[in-house]
CSV table of C-alpha atoms and ligand atoms in Angstrom, one decimal:
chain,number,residue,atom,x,y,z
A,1,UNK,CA,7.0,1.8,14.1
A,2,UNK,CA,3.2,0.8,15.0
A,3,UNK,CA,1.7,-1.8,13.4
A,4,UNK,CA,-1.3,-3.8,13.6
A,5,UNK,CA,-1.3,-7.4,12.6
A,6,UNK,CA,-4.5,-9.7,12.5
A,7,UNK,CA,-4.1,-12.9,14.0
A,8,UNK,CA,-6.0,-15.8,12.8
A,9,UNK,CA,-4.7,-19.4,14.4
A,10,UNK,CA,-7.1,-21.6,12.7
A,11,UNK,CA,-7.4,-25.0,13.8
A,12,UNK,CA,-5.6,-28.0,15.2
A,13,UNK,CA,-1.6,-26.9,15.6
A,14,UNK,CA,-3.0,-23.3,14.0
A,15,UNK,CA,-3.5,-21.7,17.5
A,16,UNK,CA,-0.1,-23.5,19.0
A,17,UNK,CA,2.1,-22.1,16.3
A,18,UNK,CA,0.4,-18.3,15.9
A,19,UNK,CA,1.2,-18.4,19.8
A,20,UNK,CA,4.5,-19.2,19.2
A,21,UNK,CA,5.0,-16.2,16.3
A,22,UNK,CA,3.2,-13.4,18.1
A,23,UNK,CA,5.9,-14.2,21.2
A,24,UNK,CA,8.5,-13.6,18.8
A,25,UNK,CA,7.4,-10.5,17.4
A,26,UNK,CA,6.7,-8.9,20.9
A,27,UNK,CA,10.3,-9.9,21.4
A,28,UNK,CA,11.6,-8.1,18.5
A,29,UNK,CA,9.3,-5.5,18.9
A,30,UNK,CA,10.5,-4.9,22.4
A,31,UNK,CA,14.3,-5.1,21.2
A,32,UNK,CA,13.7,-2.7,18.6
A,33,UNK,CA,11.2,-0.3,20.6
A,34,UNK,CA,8.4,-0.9,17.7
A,35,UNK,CA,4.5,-1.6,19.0
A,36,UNK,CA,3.2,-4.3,17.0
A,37,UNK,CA,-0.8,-4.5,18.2
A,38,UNK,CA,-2.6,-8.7,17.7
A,39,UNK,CA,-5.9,-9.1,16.9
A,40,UNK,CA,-7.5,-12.3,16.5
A,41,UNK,CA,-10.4,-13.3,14.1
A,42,UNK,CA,-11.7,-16.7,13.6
A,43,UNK,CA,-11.1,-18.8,10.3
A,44,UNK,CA,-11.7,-22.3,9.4
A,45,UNK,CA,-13.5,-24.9,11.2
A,46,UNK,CA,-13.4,-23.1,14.7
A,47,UNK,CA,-15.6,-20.1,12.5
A,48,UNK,CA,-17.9,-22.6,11.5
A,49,UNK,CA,-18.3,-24.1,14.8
A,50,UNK,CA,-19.0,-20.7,16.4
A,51,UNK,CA,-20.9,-18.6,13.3
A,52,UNK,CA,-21.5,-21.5,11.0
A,53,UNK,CA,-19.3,-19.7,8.1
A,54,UNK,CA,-15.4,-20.4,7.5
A,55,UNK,CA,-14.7,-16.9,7.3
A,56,UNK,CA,-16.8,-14.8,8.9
A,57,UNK,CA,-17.4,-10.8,8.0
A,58,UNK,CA,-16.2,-9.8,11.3
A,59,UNK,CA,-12.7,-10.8,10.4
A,60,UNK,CA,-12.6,-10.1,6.6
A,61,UNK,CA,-13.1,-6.3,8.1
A,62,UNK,CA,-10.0,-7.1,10.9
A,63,UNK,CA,-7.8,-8.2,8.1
A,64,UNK,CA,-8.8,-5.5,5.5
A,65,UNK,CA,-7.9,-3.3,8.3
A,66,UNK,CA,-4.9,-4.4,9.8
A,67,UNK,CA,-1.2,-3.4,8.4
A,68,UNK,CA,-0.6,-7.5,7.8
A,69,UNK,CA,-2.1,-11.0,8.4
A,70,UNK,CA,-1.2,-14.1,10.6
A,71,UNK,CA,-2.7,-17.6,9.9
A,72,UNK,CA,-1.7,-20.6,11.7
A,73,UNK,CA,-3.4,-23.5,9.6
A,74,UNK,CA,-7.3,-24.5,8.8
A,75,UNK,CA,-9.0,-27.6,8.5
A,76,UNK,CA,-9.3,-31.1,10.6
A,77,UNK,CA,-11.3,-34.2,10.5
A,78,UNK,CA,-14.1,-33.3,11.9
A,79,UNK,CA,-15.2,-31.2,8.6
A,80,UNK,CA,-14.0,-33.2,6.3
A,81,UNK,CA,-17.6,-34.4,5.6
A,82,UNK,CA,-19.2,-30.7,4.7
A,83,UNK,CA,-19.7,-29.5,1.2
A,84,UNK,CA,-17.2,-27.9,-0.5
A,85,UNK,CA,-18.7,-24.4,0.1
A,86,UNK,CA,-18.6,-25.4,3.9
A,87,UNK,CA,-14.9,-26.6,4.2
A,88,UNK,CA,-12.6,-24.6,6.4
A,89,UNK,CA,-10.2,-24.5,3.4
A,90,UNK,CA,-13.0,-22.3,1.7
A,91,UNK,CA,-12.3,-20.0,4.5
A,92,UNK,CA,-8.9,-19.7,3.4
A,93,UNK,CA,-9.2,-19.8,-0.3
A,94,UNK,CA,-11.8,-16.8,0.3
A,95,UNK,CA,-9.4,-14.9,2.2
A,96,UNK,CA,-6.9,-15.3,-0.7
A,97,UNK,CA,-9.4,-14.5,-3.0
A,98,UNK,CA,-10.9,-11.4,-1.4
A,99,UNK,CA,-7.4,-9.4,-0.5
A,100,UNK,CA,-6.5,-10.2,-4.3
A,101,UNK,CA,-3.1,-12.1,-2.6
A,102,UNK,CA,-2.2,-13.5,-6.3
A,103,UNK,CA,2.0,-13.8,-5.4
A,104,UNK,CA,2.8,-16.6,-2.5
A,105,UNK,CA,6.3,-16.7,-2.3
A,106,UNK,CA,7.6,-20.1,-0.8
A,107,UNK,CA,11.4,-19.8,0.2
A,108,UNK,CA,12.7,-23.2,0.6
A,109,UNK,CA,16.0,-22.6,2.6
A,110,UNK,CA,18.1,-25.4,3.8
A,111,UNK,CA,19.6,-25.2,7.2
A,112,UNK,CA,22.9,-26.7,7.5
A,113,UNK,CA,22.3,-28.2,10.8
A,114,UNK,CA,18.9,-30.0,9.4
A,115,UNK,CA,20.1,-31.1,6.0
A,116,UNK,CA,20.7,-34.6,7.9
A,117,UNK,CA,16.8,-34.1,8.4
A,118,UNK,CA,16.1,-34.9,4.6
A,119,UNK,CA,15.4,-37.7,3.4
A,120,UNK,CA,17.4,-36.7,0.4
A,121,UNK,CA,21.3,-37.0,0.6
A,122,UNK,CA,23.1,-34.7,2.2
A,123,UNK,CA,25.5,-33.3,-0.3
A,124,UNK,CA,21.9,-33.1,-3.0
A,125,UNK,CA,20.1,-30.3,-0.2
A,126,UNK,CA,23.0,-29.1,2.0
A,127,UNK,CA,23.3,-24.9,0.6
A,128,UNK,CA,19.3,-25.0,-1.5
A,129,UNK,CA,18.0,-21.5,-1.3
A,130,UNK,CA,15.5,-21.4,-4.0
A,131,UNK,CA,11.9,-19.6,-3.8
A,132,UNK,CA,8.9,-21.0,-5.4
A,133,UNK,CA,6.6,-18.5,-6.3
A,134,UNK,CA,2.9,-20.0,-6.4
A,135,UNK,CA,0.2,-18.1,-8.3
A,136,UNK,CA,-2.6,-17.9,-5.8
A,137,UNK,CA,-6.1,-16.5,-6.9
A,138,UNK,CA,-6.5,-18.2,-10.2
A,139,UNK,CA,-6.1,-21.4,-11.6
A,140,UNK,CA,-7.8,-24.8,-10.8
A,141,UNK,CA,-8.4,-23.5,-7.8
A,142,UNK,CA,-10.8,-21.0,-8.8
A,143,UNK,CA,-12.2,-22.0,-12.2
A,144,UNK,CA,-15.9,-22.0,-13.1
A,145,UNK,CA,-17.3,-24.3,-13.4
A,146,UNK,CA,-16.1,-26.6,-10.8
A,147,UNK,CA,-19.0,-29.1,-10.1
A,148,UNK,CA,-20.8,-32.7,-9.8
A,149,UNK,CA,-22.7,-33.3,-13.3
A,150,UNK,CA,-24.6,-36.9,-12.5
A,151,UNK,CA,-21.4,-39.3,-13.1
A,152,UNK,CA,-18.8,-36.7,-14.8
A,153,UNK,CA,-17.3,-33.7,-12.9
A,154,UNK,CA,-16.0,-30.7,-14.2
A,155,UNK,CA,-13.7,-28.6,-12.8
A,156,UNK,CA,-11.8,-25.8,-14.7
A,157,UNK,CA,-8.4,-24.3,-15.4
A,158,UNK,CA,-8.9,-20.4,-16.4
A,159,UNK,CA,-6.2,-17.1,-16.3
A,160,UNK,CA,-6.1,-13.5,-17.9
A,161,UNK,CA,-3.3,-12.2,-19.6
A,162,UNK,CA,-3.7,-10.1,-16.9
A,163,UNK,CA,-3.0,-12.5,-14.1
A,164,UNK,CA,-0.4,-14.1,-15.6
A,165,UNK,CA,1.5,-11.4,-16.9
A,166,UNK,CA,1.5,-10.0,-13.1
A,167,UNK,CA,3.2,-13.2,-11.3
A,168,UNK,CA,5.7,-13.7,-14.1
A,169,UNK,CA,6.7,-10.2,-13.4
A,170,UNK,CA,7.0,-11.1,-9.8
A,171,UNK,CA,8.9,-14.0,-10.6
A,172,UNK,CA,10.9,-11.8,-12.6
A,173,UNK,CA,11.6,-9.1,-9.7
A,174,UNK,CA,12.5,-11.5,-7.0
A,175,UNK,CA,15.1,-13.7,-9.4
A,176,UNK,CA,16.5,-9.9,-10.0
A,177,UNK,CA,16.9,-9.3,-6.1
A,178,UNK,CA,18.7,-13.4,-6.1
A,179,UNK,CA,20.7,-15.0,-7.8
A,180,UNK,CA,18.8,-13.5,-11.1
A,181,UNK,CA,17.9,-17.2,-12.7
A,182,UNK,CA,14.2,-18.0,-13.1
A,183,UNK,CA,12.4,-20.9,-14.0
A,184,UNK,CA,8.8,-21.3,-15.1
A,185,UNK,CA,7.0,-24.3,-14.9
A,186,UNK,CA,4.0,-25.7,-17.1
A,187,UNK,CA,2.6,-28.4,-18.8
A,188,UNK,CA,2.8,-26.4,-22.3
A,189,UNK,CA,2.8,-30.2,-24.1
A,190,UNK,CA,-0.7,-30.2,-22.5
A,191,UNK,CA,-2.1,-27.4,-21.9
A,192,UNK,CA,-3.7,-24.3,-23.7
A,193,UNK,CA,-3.3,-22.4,-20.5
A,194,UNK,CA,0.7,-23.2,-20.2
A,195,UNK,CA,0.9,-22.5,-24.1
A,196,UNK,CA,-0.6,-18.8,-23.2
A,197,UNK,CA,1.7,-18.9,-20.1
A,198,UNK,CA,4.5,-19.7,-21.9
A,199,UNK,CA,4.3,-17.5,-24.6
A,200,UNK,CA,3.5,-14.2,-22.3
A,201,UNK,CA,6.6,-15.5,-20.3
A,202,UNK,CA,8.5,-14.7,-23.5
A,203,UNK,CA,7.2,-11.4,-23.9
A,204,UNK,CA,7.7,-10.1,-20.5
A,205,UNK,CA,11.7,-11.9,-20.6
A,206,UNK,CA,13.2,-8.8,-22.5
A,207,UNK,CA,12.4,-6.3,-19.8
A,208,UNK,CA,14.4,-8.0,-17.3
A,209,UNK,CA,18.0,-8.7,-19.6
A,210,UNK,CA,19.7,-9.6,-16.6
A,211,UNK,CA,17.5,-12.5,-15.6
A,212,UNK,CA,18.7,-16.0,-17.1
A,213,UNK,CA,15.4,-17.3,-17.6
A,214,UNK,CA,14.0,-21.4,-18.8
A,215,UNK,CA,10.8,-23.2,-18.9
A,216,UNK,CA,10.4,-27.0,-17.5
A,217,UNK,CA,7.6,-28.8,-17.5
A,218,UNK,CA,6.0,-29.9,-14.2
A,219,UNK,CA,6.3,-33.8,-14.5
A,220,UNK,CA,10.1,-32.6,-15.2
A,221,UNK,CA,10.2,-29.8,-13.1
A,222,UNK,CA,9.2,-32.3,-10.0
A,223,UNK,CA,11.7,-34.7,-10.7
A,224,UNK,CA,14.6,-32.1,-11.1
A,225,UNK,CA,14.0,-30.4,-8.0
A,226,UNK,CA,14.8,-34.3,-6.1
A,227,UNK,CA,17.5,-34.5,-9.0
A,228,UNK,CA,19.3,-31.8,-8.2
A,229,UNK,CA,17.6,-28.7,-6.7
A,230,UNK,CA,20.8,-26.2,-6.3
A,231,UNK,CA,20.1,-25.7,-9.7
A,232,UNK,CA,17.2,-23.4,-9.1
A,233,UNK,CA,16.9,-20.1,-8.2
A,234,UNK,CA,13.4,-18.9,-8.3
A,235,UNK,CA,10.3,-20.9,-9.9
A,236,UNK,CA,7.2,-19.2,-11.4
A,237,UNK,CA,4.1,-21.5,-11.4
A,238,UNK,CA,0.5,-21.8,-11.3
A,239,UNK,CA,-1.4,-22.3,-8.6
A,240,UNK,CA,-2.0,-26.0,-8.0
A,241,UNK,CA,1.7,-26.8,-9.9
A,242,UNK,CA,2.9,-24.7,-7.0
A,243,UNK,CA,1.1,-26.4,-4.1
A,244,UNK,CA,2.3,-29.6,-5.2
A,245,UNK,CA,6.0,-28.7,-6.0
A,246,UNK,CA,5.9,-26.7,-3.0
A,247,UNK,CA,5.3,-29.5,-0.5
A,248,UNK,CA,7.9,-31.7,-2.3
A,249,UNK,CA,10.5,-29.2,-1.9
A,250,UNK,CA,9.7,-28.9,1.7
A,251,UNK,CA,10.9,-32.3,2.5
A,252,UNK,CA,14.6,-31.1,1.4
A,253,UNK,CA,14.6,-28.6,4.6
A,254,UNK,CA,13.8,-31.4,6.5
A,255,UNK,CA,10.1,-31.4,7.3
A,256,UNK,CA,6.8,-29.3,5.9
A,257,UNK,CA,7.6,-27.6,9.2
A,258,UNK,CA,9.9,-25.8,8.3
A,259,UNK,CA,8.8,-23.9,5.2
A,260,UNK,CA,7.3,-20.6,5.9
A,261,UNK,CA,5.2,-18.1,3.0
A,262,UNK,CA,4.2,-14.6,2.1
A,263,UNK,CA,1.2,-14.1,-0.2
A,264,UNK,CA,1.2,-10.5,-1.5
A,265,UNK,CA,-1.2,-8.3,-3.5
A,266,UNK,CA,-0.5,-5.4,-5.4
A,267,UNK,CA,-0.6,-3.1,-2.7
A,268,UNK,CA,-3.2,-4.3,0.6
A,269,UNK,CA,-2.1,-6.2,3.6
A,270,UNK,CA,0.1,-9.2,3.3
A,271,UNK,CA,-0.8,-12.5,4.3
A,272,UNK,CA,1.6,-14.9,6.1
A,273,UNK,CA,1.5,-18.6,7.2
A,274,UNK,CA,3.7,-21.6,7.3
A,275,UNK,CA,3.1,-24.0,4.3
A,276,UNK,CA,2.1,-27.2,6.2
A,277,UNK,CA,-1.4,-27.9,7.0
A,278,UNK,CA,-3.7,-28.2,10.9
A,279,UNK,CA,-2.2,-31.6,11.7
A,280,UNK,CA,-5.0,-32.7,13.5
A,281,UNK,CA,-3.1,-35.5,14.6
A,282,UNK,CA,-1.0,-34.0,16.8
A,283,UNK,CA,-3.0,-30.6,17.8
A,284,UNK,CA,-3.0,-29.9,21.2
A,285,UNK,CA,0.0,-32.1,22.3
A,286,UNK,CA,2.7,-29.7,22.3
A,287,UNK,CA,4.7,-31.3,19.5
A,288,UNK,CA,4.2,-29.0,16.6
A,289,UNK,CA,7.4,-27.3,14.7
A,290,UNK,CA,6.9,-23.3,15.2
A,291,UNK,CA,9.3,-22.5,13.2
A,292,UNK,CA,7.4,-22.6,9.7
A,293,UNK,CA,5.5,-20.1,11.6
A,294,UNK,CA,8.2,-17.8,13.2
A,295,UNK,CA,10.1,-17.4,10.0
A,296,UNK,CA,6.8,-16.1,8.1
A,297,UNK,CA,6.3,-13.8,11.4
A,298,UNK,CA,10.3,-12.8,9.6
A,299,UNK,CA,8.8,-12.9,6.1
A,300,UNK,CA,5.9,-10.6,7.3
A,301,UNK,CA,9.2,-8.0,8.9
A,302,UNK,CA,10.8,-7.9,5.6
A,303,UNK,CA,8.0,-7.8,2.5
A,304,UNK,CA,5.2,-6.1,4.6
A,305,UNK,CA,7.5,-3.5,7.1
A,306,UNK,CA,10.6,-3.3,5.3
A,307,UNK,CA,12.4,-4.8,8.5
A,308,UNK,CA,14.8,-6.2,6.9
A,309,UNK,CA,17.4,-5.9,9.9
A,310,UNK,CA,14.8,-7.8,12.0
A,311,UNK,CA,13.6,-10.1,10.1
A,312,UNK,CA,17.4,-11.3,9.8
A,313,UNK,CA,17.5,-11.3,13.4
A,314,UNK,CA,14.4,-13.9,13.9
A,315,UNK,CA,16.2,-15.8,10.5
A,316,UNK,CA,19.4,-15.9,12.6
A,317,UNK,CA,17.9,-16.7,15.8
A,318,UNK,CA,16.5,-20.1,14.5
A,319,UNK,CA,19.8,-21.2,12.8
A,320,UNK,CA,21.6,-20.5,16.1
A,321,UNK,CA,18.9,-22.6,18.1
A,322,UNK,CA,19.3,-25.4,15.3
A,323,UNK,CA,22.5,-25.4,15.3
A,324,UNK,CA,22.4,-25.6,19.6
A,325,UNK,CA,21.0,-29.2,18.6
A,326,UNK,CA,16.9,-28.4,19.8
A,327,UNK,CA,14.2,-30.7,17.3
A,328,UNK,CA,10.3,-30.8,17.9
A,329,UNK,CA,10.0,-34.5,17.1
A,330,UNK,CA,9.2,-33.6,13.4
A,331,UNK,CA,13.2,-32.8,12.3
A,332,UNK,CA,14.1,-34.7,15.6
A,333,UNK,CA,17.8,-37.3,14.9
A,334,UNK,CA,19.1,-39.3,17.1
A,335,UNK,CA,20.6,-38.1,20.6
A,336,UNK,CA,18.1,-34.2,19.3
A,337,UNK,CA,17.3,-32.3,22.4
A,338,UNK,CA,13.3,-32.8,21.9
A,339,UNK,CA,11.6,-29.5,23.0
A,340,UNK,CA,8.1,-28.9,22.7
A,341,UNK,CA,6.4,-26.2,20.5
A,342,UNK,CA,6.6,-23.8,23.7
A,343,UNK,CA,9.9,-24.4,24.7
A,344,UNK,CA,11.3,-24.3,20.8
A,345,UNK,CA,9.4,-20.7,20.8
A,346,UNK,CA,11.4,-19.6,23.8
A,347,UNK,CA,15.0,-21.3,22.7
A,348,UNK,CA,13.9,-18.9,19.6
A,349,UNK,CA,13.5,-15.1,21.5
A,350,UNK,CA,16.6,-16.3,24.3
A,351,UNK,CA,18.5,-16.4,20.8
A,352,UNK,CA,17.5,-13.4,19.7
B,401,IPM,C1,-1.5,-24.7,1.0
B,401,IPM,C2,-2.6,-25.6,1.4
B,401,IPM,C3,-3.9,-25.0,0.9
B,401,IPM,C4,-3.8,-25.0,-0.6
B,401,IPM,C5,-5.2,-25.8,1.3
B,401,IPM,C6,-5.3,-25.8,2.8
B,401,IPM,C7,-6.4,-25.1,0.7
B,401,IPM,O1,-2.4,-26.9,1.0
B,401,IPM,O2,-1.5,-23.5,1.4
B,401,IPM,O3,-0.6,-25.1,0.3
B,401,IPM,O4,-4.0,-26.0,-1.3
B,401,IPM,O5,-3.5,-23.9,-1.2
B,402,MN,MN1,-0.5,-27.1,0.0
């Protein structure tokens, strides 16, 4: 199989960790004699620094072109001042925005060899496997208006019937393909938009009889998932109720490090990055966790190239090098062998 994959590291640990997945997918593509060909574009604050816009033309074109999309991370202190129009996250919400990636699946797997990782007890995260999947072109991330008015501020929570009845039925689908529970979460005490949400969730429930389906609200949705998250399967949510319980359940696996995502449109080139952010804190040092990246590298393999038999391979590569006892310092116990991002990446193709 040929494929071509844009490459877009980003900024801070971006560029260590989109390193670190491109040297596992030459592996794999070596193993299994398929030619997977990188190209890079800029995104983010290193974009701005060189063409003065967060997503520049130039690689809106490389991504619309290319069979599926890498992105390490975007942002870092030294934008945080811009406007918002300016921000290297613009760069990424644009992206989003202009492939039409409205489904970002967030898989939210516990190793057994990192559940000691988690703050949370053992016994609560040891076997999770649940997917949260994040609405991600509409929301309160998108609404107009969204502005400054004197001393008030506006911004705005807006969906279509159309939009909403087209991540439910993801949310649908991928319980189907698991363990064929879902779960959608809103604020319908709240909010008209949940109320709507809520109500098409209903209507769409019938066409998938074999799905167990419930509705929580967020507030109790948040507080369940620390509770006692075996009980979920897969979540449904909008777009910033998704961020937030998305980062929360990272913390189960271990570390935001750890969690890797697919954002998919109906049918163009899928998008895949891990869920953590640029870390500017530690860029450039070596100590970043690839392995949020590697497994959307595997995430890319299965929903983009139907690889599922390789994908699997990079998904069992990792839980073998866990279990061997290597830890960047972010899921590192007591008596870890600490490796750096590089040497992590290589434990991960030896194991393969
Ligand atoms: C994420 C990130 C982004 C988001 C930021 C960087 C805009 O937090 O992918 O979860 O909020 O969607
Ligand atoms: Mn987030």
């Amino acid at each position: 199989m040929k494929k071509q994959i844009a490459v877009l590291p980003g900024d801070g640990i971006g560029a260590e960790v989109a390193e670190s997945a491109t040297a596992v997918l030459q592996a794999v593509g070596h193993k299994f004699g398929h030619e997977f060909k990188f190209k890079k574009g800029l995104i983010g604050g290193c974009a701005i620094d060189e063409t003065g816009t967060p997503l520049p033309d130039e690689t809106l074109e490389t991504c619309r072109n290319s069979d599926a999309i890498l992105l390490g991370a975007v942002g870092g202190y030294k934008w945080d001042t811009l406007p918002s129009e300016q921000r290297p996250e613009k760069g990424l919400l644009k992206l989003r925005k202009s492939l039409d990636l409205f489904a970002n699946l967030r898989p939210v797997t516990v190793f057994e060899s990192l559940a000691d990782a988690s703050t949370l007890k053992f016994d609560i995260v040891n076997g999770v496997d649940l997917m949260i999947v994040r609405e991600l072109t509409g929301g309160l991330y998108f609404g107009e208006p969204s502005e400054r008015r004197g001393d008030a501020v506006v911004d705005t929570l807006a969906y279509t019937r159309q939009e909403i009845e087209r991540i439910v039925r993801k949310g649908f689908e991928l319980a189907q393909v698991r363990r064929k529970r879902l779960t959608s979460v809103d604020k319908a005490n709240v909010l008209e938009s949940s109320r709507m949400w809520r109500e098409i969730v209903e209507e769409i429930a019938p066409e998938y009889p074999d799905v167990e389906y419930a509705h929580r609200l967020v507030d109790d949705a948040a507080m369940q998932l620390i509770r006692n998250p075996k009980q979920f399967d897969v979540i449904v949510t909008e777009n910033l109720f998704g961020d937030i319980l998305s980062d929360e359940a990272s913390m189960m696996t271990g570390s935001l490090g750890m969690l890797p995502s697919a954002s998919l449109s109906a049918d163009g080139p899928g998008l895949y990055e891990p869920v953590h952010g640029s870390a500017p804190d530690i860029a450039g040092q070596g100590k970043a966790n690839p392995l949020a990246m590697i497994l959307s590298a595997a995430m890319m393999l299965k929903y983009s190239f139907h690889l599922d038999d390789e994908a699997e391979m990079i998904e069992n590569a990792v839980v073998n090098v866990l279990k061997a006892g290597y830890r960047t310092p972010d899921i590192a116990e007591k008596d870890a062998k600490l490796v750096s991002t590089t040497e992590m990446t290589e434990q991960v193709v030896s194991a393969l």
